XYZ file of C-alpha atoms in Angstrom:
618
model
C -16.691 -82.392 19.253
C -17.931 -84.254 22.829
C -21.803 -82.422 21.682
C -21.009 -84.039 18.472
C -20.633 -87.586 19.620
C -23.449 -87.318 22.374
C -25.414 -86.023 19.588
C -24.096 -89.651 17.292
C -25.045 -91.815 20.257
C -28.588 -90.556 19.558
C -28.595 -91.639 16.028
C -27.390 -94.651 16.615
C -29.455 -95.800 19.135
C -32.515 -94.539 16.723
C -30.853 -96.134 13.621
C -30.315 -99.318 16.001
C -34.177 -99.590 16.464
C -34.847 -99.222 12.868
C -34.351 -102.438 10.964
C -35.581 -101.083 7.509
C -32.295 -98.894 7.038
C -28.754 -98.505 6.467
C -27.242 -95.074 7.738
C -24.277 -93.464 6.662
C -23.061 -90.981 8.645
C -20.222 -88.583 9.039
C -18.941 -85.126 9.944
C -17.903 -82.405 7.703
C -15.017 -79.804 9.631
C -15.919 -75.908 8.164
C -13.167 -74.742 5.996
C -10.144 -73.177 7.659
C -10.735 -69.936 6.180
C -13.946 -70.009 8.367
C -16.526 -70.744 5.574
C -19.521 -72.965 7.274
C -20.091 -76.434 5.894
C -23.873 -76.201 7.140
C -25.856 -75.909 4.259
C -23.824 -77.508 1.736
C -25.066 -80.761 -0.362
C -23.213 -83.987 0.523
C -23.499 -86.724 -2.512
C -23.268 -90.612 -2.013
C -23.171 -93.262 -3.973
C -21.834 -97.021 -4.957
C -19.032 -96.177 -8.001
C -19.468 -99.655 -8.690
C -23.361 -98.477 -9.957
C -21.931 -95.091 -10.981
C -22.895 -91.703 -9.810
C -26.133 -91.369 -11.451
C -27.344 -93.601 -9.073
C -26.971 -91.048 -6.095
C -28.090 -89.950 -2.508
C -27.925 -86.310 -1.187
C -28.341 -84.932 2.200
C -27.635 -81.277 3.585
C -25.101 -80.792 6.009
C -25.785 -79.670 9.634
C -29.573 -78.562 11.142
C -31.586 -78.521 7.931
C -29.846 -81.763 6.923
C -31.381 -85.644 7.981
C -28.961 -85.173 10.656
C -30.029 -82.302 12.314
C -27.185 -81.541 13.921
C -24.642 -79.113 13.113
C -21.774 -79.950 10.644
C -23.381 -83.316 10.012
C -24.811 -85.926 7.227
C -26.913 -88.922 7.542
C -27.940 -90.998 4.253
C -29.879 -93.664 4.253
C -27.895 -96.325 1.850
C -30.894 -99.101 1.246
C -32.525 -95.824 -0.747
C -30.539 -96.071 -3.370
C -31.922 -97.707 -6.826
C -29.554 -100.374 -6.277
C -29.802 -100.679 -2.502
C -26.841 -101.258 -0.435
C -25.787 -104.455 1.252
C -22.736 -105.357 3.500
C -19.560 -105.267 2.005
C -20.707 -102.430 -0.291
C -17.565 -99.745 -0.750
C -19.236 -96.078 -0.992
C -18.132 -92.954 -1.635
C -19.206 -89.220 -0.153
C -18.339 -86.068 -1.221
C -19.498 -82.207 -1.064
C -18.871 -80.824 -5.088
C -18.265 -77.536 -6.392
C -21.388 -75.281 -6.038
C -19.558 -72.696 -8.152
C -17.429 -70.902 -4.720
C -14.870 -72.916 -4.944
C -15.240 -75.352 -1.621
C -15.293 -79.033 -1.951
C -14.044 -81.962 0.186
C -11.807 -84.721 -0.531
C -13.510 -88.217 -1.135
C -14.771 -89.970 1.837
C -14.725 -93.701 1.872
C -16.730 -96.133 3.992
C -17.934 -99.956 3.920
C -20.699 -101.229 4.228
C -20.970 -103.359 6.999
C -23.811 -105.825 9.147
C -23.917 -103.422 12.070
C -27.350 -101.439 10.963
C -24.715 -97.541 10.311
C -21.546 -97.017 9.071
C -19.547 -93.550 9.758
C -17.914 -92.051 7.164
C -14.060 -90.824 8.522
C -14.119 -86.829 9.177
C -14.022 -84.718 6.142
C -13.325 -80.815 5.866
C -14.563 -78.185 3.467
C -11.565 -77.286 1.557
C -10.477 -73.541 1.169
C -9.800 -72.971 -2.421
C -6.068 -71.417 -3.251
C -5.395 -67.566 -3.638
C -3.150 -66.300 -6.458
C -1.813 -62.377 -6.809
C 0.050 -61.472 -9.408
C 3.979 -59.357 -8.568
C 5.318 -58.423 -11.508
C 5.554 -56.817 -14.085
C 2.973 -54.210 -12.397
C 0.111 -53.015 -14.057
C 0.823 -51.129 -17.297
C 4.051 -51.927 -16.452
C 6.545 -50.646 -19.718
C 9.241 -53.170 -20.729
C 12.643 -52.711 -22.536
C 13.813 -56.075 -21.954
C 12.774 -59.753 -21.476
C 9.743 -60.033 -19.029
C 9.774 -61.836 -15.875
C 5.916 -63.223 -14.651
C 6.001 -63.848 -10.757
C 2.468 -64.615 -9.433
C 2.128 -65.373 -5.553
C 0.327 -68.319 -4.274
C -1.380 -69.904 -1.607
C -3.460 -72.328 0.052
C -4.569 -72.719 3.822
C -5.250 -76.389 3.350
C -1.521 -76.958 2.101
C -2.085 -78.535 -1.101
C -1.262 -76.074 -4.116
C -0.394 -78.055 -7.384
C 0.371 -75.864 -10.167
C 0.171 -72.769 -11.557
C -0.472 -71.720 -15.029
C 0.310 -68.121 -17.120
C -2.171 -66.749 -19.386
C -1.560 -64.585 -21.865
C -2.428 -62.943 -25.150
C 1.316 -62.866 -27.066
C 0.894 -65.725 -29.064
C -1.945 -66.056 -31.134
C -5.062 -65.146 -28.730
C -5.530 -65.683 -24.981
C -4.524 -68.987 -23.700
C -2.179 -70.542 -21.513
C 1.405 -70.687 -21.904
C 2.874 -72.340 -19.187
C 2.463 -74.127 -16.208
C 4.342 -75.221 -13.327
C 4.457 -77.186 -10.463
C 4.142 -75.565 -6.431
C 3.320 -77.190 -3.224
C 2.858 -76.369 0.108
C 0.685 -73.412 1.943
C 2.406 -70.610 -0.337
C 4.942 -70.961 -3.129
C 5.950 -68.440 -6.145
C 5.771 -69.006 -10.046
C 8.080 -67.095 -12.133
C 8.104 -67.055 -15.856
C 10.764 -65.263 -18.024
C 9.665 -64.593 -21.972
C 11.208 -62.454 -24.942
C 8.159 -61.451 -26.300
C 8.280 -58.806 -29.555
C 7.064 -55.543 -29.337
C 3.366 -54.692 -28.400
C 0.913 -54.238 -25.564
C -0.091 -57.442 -23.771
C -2.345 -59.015 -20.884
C -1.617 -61.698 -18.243
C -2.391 -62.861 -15.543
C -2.102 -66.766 -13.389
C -4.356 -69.119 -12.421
C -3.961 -71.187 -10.039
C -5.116 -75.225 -8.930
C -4.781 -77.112 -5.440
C -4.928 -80.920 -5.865
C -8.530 -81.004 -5.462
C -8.545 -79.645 -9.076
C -9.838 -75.931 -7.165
C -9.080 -72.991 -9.233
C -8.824 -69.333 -8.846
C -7.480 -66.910 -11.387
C -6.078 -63.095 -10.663
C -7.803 -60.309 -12.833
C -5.860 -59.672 -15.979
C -2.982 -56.931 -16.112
C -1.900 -55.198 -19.404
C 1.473 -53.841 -19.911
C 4.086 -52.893 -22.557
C 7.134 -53.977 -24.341
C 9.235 -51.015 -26.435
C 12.456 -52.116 -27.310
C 12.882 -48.977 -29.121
C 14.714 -46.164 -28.352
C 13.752 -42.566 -28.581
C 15.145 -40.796 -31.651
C 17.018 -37.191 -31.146
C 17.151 -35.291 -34.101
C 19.195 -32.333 -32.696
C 20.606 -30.877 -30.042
C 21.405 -27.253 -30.668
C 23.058 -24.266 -28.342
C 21.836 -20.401 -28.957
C 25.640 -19.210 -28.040
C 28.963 -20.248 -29.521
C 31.173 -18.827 -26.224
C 30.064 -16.222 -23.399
C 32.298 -13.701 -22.395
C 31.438 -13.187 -18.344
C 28.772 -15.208 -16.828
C 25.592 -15.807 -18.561
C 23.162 -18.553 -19.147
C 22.739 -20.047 -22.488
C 19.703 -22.732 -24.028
C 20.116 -25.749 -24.775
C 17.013 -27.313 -26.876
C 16.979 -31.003 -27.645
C 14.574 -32.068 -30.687
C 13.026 -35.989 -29.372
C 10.077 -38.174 -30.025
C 9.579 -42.124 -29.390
C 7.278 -43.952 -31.626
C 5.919 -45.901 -29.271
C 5.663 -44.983 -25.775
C 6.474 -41.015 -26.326
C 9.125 -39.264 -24.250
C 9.165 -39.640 -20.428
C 12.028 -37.424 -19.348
C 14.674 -35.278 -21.200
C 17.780 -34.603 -19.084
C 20.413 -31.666 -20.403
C 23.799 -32.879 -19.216
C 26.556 -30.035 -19.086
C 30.337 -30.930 -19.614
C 32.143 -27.775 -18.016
C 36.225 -27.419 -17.249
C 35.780 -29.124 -13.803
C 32.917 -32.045 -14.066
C 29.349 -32.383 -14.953
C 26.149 -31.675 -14.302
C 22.103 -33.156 -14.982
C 19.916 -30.480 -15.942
C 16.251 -31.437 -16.377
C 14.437 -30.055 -19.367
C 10.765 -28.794 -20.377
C 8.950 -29.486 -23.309
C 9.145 -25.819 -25.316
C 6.736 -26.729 -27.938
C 5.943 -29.623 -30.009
C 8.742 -32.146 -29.997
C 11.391 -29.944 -28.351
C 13.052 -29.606 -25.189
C 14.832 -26.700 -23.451
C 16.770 -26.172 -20.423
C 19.100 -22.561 -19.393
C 22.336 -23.555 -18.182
C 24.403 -20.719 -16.360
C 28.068 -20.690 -17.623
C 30.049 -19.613 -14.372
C 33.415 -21.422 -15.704
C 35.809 -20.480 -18.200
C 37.114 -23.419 -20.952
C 35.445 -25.711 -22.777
C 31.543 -26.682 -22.370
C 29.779 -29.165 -23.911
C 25.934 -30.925 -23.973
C 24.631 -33.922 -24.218
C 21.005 -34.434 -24.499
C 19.142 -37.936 -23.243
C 15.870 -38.652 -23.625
C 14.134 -41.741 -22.038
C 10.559 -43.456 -22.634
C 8.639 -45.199 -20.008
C 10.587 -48.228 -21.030
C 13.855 -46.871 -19.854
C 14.792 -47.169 -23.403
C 17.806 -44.261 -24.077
C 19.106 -42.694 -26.617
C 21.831 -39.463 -26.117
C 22.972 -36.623 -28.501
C 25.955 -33.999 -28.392
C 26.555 -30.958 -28.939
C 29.709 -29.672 -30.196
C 31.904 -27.477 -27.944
C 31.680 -23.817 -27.151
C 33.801 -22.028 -24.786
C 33.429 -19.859 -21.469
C 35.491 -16.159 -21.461
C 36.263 -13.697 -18.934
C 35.353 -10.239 -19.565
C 39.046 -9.560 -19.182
C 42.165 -11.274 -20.618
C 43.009 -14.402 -18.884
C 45.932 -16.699 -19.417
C 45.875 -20.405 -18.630
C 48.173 -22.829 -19.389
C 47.633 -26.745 -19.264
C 49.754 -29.891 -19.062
C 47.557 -31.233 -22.174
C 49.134 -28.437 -24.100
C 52.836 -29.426 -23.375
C 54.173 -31.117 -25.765
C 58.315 -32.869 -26.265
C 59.472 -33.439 -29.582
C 60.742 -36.529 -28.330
C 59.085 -38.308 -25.542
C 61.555 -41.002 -25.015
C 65.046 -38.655 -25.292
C 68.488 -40.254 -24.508
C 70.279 -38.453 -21.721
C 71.927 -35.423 -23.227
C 69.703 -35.196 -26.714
C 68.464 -31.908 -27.163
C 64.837 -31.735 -27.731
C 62.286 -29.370 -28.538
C 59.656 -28.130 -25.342
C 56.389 -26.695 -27.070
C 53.745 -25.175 -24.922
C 50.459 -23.296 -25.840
C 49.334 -20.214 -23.907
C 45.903 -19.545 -24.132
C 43.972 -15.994 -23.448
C 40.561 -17.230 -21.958
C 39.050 -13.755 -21.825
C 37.337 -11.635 -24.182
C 40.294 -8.819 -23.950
C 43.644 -8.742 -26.008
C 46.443 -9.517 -23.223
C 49.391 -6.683 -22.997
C 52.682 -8.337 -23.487
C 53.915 -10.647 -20.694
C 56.924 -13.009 -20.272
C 56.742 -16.638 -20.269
C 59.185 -19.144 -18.658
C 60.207 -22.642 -18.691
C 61.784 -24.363 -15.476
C 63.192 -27.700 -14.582
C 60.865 -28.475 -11.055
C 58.447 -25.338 -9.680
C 59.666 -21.956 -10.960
C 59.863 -20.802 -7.320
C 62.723 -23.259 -7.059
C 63.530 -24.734 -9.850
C 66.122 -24.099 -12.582
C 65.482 -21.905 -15.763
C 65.667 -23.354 -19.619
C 66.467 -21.247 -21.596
C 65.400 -17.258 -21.811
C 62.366 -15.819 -21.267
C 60.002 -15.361 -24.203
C 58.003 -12.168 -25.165
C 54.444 -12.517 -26.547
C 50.637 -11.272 -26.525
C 47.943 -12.918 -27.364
C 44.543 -11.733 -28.929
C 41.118 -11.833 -27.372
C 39.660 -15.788 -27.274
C 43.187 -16.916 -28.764
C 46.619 -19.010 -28.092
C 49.601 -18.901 -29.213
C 52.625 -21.341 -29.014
C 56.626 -21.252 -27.417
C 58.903 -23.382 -27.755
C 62.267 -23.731 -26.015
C 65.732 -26.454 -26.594
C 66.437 -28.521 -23.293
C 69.191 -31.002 -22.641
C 67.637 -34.908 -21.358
C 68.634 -35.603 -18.179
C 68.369 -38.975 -16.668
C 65.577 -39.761 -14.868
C 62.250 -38.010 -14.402
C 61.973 -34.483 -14.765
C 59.165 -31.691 -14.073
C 58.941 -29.436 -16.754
C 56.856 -26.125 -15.720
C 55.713 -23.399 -17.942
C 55.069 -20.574 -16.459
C 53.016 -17.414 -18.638
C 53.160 -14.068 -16.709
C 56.457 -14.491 -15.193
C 56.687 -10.528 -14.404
C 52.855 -10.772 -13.177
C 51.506 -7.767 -15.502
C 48.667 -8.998 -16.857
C 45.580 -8.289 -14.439
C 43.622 -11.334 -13.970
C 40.677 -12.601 -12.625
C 42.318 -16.157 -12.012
C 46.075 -16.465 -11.632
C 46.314 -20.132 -10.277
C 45.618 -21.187 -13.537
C 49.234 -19.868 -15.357
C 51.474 -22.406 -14.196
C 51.363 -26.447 -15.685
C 54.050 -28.722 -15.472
C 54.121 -32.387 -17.465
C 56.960 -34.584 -16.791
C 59.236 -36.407 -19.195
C 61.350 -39.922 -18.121
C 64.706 -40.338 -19.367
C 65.834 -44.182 -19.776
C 68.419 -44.278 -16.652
C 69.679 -47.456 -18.408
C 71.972 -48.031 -21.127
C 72.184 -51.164 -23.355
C 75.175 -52.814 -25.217
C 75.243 -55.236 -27.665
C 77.952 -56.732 -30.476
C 79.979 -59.590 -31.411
C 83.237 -61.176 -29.778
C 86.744 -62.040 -31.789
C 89.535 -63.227 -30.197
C 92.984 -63.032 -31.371
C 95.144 -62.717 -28.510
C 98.890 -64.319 -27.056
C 99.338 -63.654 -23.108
C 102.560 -64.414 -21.487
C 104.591 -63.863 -18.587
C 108.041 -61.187 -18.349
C 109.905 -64.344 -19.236
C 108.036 -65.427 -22.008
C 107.847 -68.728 -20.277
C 103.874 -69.397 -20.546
C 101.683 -68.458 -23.025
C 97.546 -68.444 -23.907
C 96.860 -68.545 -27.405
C 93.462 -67.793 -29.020
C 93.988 -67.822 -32.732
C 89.960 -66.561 -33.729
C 88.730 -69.648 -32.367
C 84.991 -69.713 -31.789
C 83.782 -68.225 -28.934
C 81.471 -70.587 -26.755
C 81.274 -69.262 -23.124
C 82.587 -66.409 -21.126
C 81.671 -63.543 -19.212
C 81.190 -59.101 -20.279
C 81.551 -57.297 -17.388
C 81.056 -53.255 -16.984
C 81.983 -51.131 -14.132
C 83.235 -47.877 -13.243
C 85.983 -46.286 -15.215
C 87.734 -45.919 -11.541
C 87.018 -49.564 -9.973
C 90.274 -51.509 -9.286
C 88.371 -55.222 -9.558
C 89.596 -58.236 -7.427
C 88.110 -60.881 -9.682
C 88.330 -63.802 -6.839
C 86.654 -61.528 -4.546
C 83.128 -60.735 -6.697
C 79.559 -61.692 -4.670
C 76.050 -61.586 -5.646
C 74.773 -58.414 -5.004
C 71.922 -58.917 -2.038
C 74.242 -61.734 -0.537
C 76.876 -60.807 2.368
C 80.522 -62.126 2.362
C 78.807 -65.280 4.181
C 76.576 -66.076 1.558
C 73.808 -64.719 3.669
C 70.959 -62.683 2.871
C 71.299 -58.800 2.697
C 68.503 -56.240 3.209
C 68.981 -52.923 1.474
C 71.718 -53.602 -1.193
C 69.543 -52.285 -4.046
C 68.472 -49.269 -2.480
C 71.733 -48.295 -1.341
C 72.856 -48.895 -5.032
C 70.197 -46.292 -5.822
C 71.264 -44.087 -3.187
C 75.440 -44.478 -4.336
C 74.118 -43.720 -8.136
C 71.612 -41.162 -7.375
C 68.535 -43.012 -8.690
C 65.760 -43.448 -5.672
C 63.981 -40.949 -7.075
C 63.506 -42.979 -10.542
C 61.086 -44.616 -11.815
C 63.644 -47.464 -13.242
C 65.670 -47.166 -10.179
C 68.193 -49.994 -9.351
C 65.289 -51.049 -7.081
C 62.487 -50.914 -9.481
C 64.277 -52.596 -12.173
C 66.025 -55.729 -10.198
C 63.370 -56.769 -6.844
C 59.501 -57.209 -6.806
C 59.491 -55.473 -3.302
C 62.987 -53.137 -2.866
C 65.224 -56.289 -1.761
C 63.716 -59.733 -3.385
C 65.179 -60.218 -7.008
C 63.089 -60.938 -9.683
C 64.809 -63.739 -10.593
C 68.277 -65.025 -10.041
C 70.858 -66.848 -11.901
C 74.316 -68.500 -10.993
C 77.361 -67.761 -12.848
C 80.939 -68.981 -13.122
C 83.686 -66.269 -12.828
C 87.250 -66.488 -12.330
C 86.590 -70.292 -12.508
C 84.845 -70.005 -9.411
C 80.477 -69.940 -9.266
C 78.855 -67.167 -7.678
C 75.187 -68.420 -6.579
C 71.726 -66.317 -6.850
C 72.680 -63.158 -8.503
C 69.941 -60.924 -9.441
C 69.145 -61.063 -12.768
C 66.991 -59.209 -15.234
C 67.132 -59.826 -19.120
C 69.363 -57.436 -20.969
C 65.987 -56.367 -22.867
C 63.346 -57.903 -24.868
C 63.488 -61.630 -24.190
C 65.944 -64.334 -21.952
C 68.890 -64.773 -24.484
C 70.513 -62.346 -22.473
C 70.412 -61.498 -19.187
C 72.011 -59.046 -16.842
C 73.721 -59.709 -12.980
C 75.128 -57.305 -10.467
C 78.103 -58.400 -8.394
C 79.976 -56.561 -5.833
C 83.548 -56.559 -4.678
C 84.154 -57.704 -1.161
C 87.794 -56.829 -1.240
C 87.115 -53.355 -0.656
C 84.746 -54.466 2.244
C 85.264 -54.105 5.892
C 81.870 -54.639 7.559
C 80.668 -57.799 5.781
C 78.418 -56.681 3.368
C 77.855 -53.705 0.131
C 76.706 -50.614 1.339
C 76.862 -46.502 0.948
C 80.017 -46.264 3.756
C 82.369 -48.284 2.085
C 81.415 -48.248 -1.442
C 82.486 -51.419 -2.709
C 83.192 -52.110 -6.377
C 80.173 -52.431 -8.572
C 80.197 -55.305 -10.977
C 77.335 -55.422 -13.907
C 77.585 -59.262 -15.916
C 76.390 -60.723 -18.856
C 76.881 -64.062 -20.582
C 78.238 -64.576 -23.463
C 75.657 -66.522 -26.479
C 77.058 -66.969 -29.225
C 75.136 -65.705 -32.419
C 71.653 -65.649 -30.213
C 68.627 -62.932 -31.451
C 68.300 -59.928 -29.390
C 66.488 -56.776 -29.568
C 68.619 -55.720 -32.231
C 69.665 -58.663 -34.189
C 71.593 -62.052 -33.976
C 75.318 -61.214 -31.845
C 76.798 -62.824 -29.045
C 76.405 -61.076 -25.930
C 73.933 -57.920 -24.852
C 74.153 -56.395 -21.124
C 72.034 -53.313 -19.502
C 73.750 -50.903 -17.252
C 72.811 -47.868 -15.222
C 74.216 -44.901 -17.364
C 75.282 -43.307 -13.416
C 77.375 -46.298 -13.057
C 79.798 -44.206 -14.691
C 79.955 -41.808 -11.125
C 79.953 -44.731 -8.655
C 83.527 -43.109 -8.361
C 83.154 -39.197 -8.328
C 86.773 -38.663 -10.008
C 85.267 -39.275 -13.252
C 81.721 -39.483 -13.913
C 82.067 -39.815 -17.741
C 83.075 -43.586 -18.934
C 83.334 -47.255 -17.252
C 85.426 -49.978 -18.384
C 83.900 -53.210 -20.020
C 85.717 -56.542 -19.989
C 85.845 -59.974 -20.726
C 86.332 -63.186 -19.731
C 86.560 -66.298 -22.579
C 86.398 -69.838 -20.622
């Protein structure tokens, strides 16, 4: 810059002597991308005369100037010669590379030279194109993104070309800025091959556009005709084929993968192309039970499509008895406690041997422990074959582990014996409900006659049904929320310990489970009046299908001594409904409906077989 101004003293003390022109000069910075402005052809002119009437010079040595990077036109040239106060304009055009400058302005004034402020050979912007790749394949909508920059800062737009819509043209354009910037473009374009590519302008109105790209769009999935096996069951360990018939109209077939259902998971099993459209892959069956295949083929779209075979089976060489939990079946699967129902279980011989006769066995719990239904039955079963036993079992409350057990006497030689044993369990409702209508009819009185209640049918409005233990001697005055000490306090552990009195923890509709969101905070609670006294918060669940009725537990703190229910002293238990008179239930319109444990019965050991409902009319 300092040889450039010593250089401009020069001209200017030469222009200074000359009185027959009128210099403009000015400097012209290379382009940042290091491309030389020497050599390039610098245009003025007056646009109030219009460019044909014009002035050129060459930039740098070969230039009027002489001087590296620099112009030097002589105005009064022009056809319509310059004069003070004269605006002009200067300005390197497109030569066909892409560099230009901006417009440089200068006035004319009375001082013999004018300079022209700095200009600077722009770099032209640079556009790649990122996606979709070349000869991409498409399944789906396509997403353009094109990359852009510019070293002078001054991107603009950028514009996607393409060739889905009747010819090459543009399609759209949008707006960047800066030194770099990304365009993306999303279209749903129809099935086909296409090209693209972007273009991209800087504010200068500078251009460059990427070479093309072509690519794909199949929205079309492969087509599999068949999927075929060449074995319908193995006996031992063997491999079998599995050929999958697929074409694509399209794109054609990419991959084919074999995928193999056996008794413990799955597998992926690449296949080859066998001859024409078809597929193949050997699969080794090393498991006994069910197999199955599925075949998927893919283009280069990722397009799918998937076919199945139908099963075939895995054998030993020898008998082999298995039994499953999917093959034990209840006649009932919601029983009442005590309802006899049937236990059905199939036995099957997964080997390609007839099995001697063997024994099989159901239990309650693990046979090594638990407790035998019933008698042991006698069968055999043939080669690749099942057959079915059945047994009568009692419900018992609660959940139960039924086990079947094939081989009980262990005489059947085996290749696998962990496999004879299944157990499925079966939940018996630990809850009984009651339901009905009240009529009252009654005279009370003292010994002496002297006072007397009547209720002569009268309609029943409010009261109280109340169930407990057959045993329970019931201090009405005395009853307390259950969860609640004698102080009105909080409790922790009065559910489970009702569990624990009725023998329920292990339940699934425990006490517990039924009343509290976490083992001690009820569900809900509810206040009641009893013995014309109210009892606050008592847990509350309704009776059964909606809130007409709903069911309390209470506890009686006359039988207390430490303050609160628990296992040592036992206290009363105290299950409550309210009477509503004529209200829908679960099983029609009647006036009260309650839910009790069916072990509330045994709360009291001496007799484990009935509990006492009352009533109270208010």
């Amino acid at each position: 810059m300092g040889r450039w101004i010593a250089v401009l003293g020069v001209f200017l003390v030469m222009i200074s002597i000359s009185s027959a022109a009128h210099f403009i000069v000015g400097r012209v910075n290379d382009a940042l991308d290091g491309t030389s402005a020497n050599g390039r052809t610098i245009v003025l002119w007056n646009p109030a005369n219009g460019m044909s009437d014009n002035l050129t010079d060459t930039v740098g040595p070969s230039g009027n100037s002489g001087v590296s990077n620099t112009y030097m036109i002589d105005c009064e040239l022009l056809q319509t010669p310059c004069k003070v106060g004269d605006g002009l304009r200067v300005k390197i055009f497109d030569s066909g590379d892409g560099y230009v400058t901006d417009l440089g302005k200068v006035n004319v004034t009375g001082a013999g030279f004018d300079i022209v402020p700095n200009l600077t050979l722009n770099s032209p912007p640079n556009v790649s194109l990122l996606e979709p790749a070349a000869w991409a394949n498409i399944s789906s909508q396509v997403q353009f993104n094109c990359s852009v920059s510019d070293l002078d800062g001054n991107l603009a737009n950028v514009t996607l070309y393409g060739n889905w819509s009747g010819g090459w043209h543009a399609n759209e354009t949008k707006q960047v800025s800066g030194s770099s910037d990304y365009a993306t473009f999303t279209k749903d374009l129809p099935e086909g091959y296409y090209k693209w590519t972007c273009k991209v302008f800087d504010n200068l109105s500078i251009s460059k556009i990427a070479s093309n790209r072509s690519f794909a769009v199949d929205k079309t999935s492969p087509q599999i005709s068949s999927v075929q096996i060449n074995e319908s069951y193995v006996c031992g360990q063997k491999y079998v084929r599995v050929n999958c018939t697929a074409t694509d109209s399209m794109l054609g077939i990419e991959s084919v993968t074999i995928r193999a259902f056996s008794p413990t998971g799955s597998s992926d099993h690449a296949a080859s192309l066998l001859s024409g459209n078809t597929y193949f892959s050997d699969i080794l069956i090393d498991k006994k039970g069910k197999w199955n295949f599925t075949c998927i083929a893919n283009d280069s779209a990722k397009n799918s499509a998937n076919k199945s075979t139908g099963n075939m089976f895995g054998y030993s060489q020898t008998a082999d008895l298995v039994v499953s939990s999917d093959y034990i079946f209840f006649s009932n699967e919601n029983p009442i406690e005590k309802e006899a129902i049937k236990i059905n279980a199939t036995v099957f011989n997964m080997g390609c041997s007839d099995s001697v006769v063997f024994l099989v066995g159901f239990f309650e719990g693990d046979p090594s422990l638990g407790a035998q239904i019933g008698d042991n039955q006698s069968i055999s079963i043939l080669a690749r074959s099942n057959k079915s036993v059945n047994v009568s079992w009692n419900a018992k409350i609660g959940p139960t582990d039924i086990f079947v057990f094939a081989d009980v006497g262990q005489i059947v030689s085996e290749d696998n014996e962990s496999d004879n044993k299944a157990s499925r369990q079966i939940n018996v409702n630990a809850w009984q409900e009651f339901y009905g209508r009240l009529s009252s009819n009654k005279i009370l009185s003292n010994n002496e006659s002297s006072k007397f209640d009547i209720w002569l049918n009268e309609t029943i409005t409010t009261g109280n049904i109340f169930a407990s233990d057959i045993e329970s001697d019931i201090s009405w005055g005395f009853l307390q929320a259950i969860g609640k000490n004698v102080s009105g306090g909080e409790a922790n552990s009065d559910f489970s310990e009702i569990d624990q009195i009725l023998g329920m923890a292990d339940f699934n509709d425990s006490v517990s489970n039924t009343f509290t969101s976490d083992g001690n905070t009820p569900l809900d609670t509810e206040n009641f009046t009893v013995n014309g006294q109210k009892i606050a918060g008592v847990p509350i669940i309704n009776s059964t299908n909606n809130s007409n009725f709903i069911t309390g537990i209470l506890w009686d703190s006359s039988d207390d001594s430490d303050g609160e229910f628990g296992t040592t002293d036992n206290e009363d238990l105290v299950f409550v409904t309210k009477i509503n008179p004529n209200s829908p239930g679960k099983y029609g319109a009647y006036d009260y409906e309650i839910r009790i444990p069916a072990k509330l019965r045994s709360q009291n050991q001496s007799d484990s077989s009935n509990v006492y409902f009352y009533y109270e009319l208010n």
